[in-house]
């Protein structure tokens, strides 16, 4: 199993370009199943979750051709409209094919995902939403089976709580349903907006993406399109925090600052200088001293849960007490214990972590438990004195493109070892 060997203590300096968004590319690939014509996606990051999604799309029966970050999918026929357990268990986002397959094929079979390191993460809201569009859904042998032999029909969907992939799933189902669908309490994440943009370029009629009410007028078929994936705001946020934590000076290009307002505001409060030299770049410079700030994760445009672990690593170096409250997932503090092994002073009480700083971090052997937790441990290792070994970096490979090459290009001393 691969590990990272990190020699900490070097400020990150220089420029890097953001990769395309993993969480935008995943639903975009699922959306390609909605038409029998070719859809080309640019700027798809080369990360493990995307490779898993491509395996799933091939399994379903679509043709896939790849050329670096450009991927063309042609879903002429879909002989196997199902997401098998072996793929779903390695990537929960496989459930994103449920809506498109039910809409295009009239039937879909998706394995239930089971538990996950950061929380239970059920897909009950996806199922209820599809039922509102007329699908008959049953659960058997660990699979969800959705059936709509005469096609889906538009309806009103009101989510009990905001779900990102749930909103994306039902949006993809609604574009081919007959009549109008209204999605209330929809997720407002930039990835939902990007998916809507792709669907519109394929011929769908969608209004309100980015707000909490999305209206869709179903069409009978969609056509091919070409679409460029938005920059990965979580990767950009991770690099902003890395710059601040290591006392560096970083320029991140090809990004979308508007997607990161909540993080930038918190960095400013902590005393970190973040500027926008151009409309698509961000520069971060670290202060001599960091101030502690409190953070509560929320749905977009609030502070992203996917940046909570990295921000906690930053707060270990800040002066004072920081309260970090996680409201999206029930078990997303696995990194706290590992950061404590590096010298951080963190107490977890239910959904809150209390970080008392500043702590001088020292290198240690630590274990990554999930994607963003592993990013926080890498960041802590970069800032720590001495050597850190981060075990189970397959988690980080799920979602960060060429992470060690990008960091090494900024002066980090990081090496992959087997
Ligand atoms: N939830 C339910 N029932 C459902 C769906 C969700 O109870 O049917 C709960 C979840 O258990 C969670 C909350 O609702 O407590 C929000 O979950 P959501 O559905 O929004 O999460 P997701 O769509 O499964 C996406 C991202 C995650 C990100 C969350 C929150 C993708 C592929 N994944 O997950 O990204 O943390 O939204 O923003 O878009 C990551 O990239 O590391 C990652 C985990």
PDB file of N, CA, C and O in Angstrom, residues 5 22 26 44 99 130 144 149 170 220 313 323 376 383:
ATOM      1  N   UNK A   5       5.983   9.954   2.258  1.00  0.00           N
ATOM      2  CA  UNK A   5       7.054  10.312   3.184  1.00  0.00           C
ATOM      3  C   UNK A   5       7.262  11.811   3.028  1.00  0.00           C
ATOM      4  O   UNK A   5       7.553  12.295   1.927  1.00  0.00           O
ATOM      5  N   UNK A  22     -13.510  17.011  -9.273  1.00  0.00           N
ATOM      6  CA  UNK A  22     -13.940  15.598  -9.171  1.00  0.00           C
ATOM      7  C   UNK A  22     -15.458  15.516  -9.006  1.00  0.00           C
ATOM      8  O   UNK A  22     -16.126  14.747  -9.689  1.00  0.00           O
ATOM      9  N   UNK A  26     -17.985  13.710 -11.822  1.00  0.00           N
ATOM     10  CA  UNK A  26     -18.714  12.451 -11.567  1.00  0.00           C
ATOM     11  C   UNK A  26     -20.157  12.512 -12.093  1.00  0.00           C
ATOM     12  O   UNK A  26     -20.553  11.655 -12.890  1.00  0.00           O
ATOM     13  N   UNK A  44     -11.405  16.756 -17.206  1.00  0.00           N
ATOM     14  CA  UNK A  44     -11.785  15.732 -16.231  1.00  0.00           C
ATOM     15  C   UNK A  44     -10.515  15.349 -15.461  1.00  0.00           C
ATOM     16  O   UNK A  44      -9.531  14.956 -16.074  1.00  0.00           O
ATOM     17  N   UNK A  99     -30.694   7.842 -11.401  1.00  0.00           N
ATOM     18  CA  UNK A  99     -31.634   8.741 -12.084  1.00  0.00           C
ATOM     19  C   UNK A  99     -31.522   8.643 -13.601  1.00  0.00           C
ATOM     20  O   UNK A  99     -32.524   8.408 -14.301  1.00  0.00           O
ATOM     21  N   UNK A 130     -37.117   9.947  -6.746  1.00  0.00           N
ATOM     22  CA  UNK A 130     -37.469   9.226  -7.983  1.00  0.00           C
ATOM     23  C   UNK A 130     -38.901   8.717  -7.938  1.00  0.00           C
ATOM     24  O   UNK A 130     -39.599   8.694  -8.958  1.00  0.00           O
ATOM     25  N   UNK A 144     -31.159  -1.492  -4.916  1.00  0.00           N
ATOM     26  CA  UNK A 144     -32.343  -0.666  -5.157  1.00  0.00           C
ATOM     27  C   UNK A 144     -32.713  -0.870  -6.623  1.00  0.00           C
ATOM     28  O   UNK A 144     -31.849  -0.730  -7.500  1.00  0.00           O
ATOM     29  N   UNK A 149     -41.505   1.613 -16.607  1.00  0.00           N
ATOM     30  CA  UNK A 149     -41.588   1.070 -17.965  1.00  0.00           C
ATOM     31  C   UNK A 149     -42.219   2.042 -18.961  1.00  0.00           C
ATOM     32  O   UNK A 149     -41.867   2.043 -20.147  1.00  0.00           O
ATOM     33  N   UNK A 170     -31.845  13.409  -9.218  1.00  0.00           N
ATOM     34  CA  UNK A 170     -33.232  13.662  -9.646  1.00  0.00           C
ATOM     35  C   UNK A 170     -33.265  14.672 -10.794  1.00  0.00           C
ATOM     36  O   UNK A 170     -34.123  14.594 -11.682  1.00  0.00           O
ATOM     37  N   UNK A 220     -38.172  15.030 -24.837  1.00  0.00           N
ATOM     38  CA  UNK A 220     -38.248  13.601 -25.166  1.00  0.00           C
ATOM     39  C   UNK A 220     -36.870  12.998 -25.419  1.00  0.00           C
ATOM     40  O   UNK A 220     -36.657  11.812 -25.210  1.00  0.00           O
ATOM     41  N   UNK A 313      -6.371  21.342  10.573  1.00  0.00           N
ATOM     42  CA  UNK A 313      -4.902  21.294  10.602  1.00  0.00           C
ATOM     43  C   UNK A 313      -4.345  22.714  10.741  1.00  0.00           C
ATOM     44  O   UNK A 313      -3.409  22.964  11.512  1.00  0.00           O
ATOM     45  N   UNK A 323     -13.386  26.540  17.735  1.00  0.00           N
ATOM     46  CA  UNK A 323     -14.470  25.548  17.793  1.00  0.00           C
ATOM     47  C   UNK A 323     -14.833  25.177  16.357  1.00  0.00           C
ATOM     48  O   UNK A 323     -15.249  26.049  15.580  1.00  0.00           O
ATOM     49  N   UNK A 376      -5.672  16.606   5.088  1.00  0.00           N
ATOM     50  CA  UNK A 376      -5.302  17.384   6.279  1.00  0.00           C
ATOM     51  C   UNK A 376      -4.018  16.844   6.897  1.00  0.00           C
ATOM     52  O   UNK A 376      -3.189  17.603   7.398  1.00  0.00           O
ATOM     53  N   UNK A 383       3.851  21.030   7.433  1.00  0.00           N
ATOM     54  CA  UNK A 383       4.142  22.113   8.388  1.00  0.00           C
ATOM     55  C   UNK A 383       4.928  21.615   9.596  1.00  0.00           C
ATOM     56  O   UNK A 383       5.478  22.416  10.350  1.00  0.00           O
TER      57      UNK A 383
END
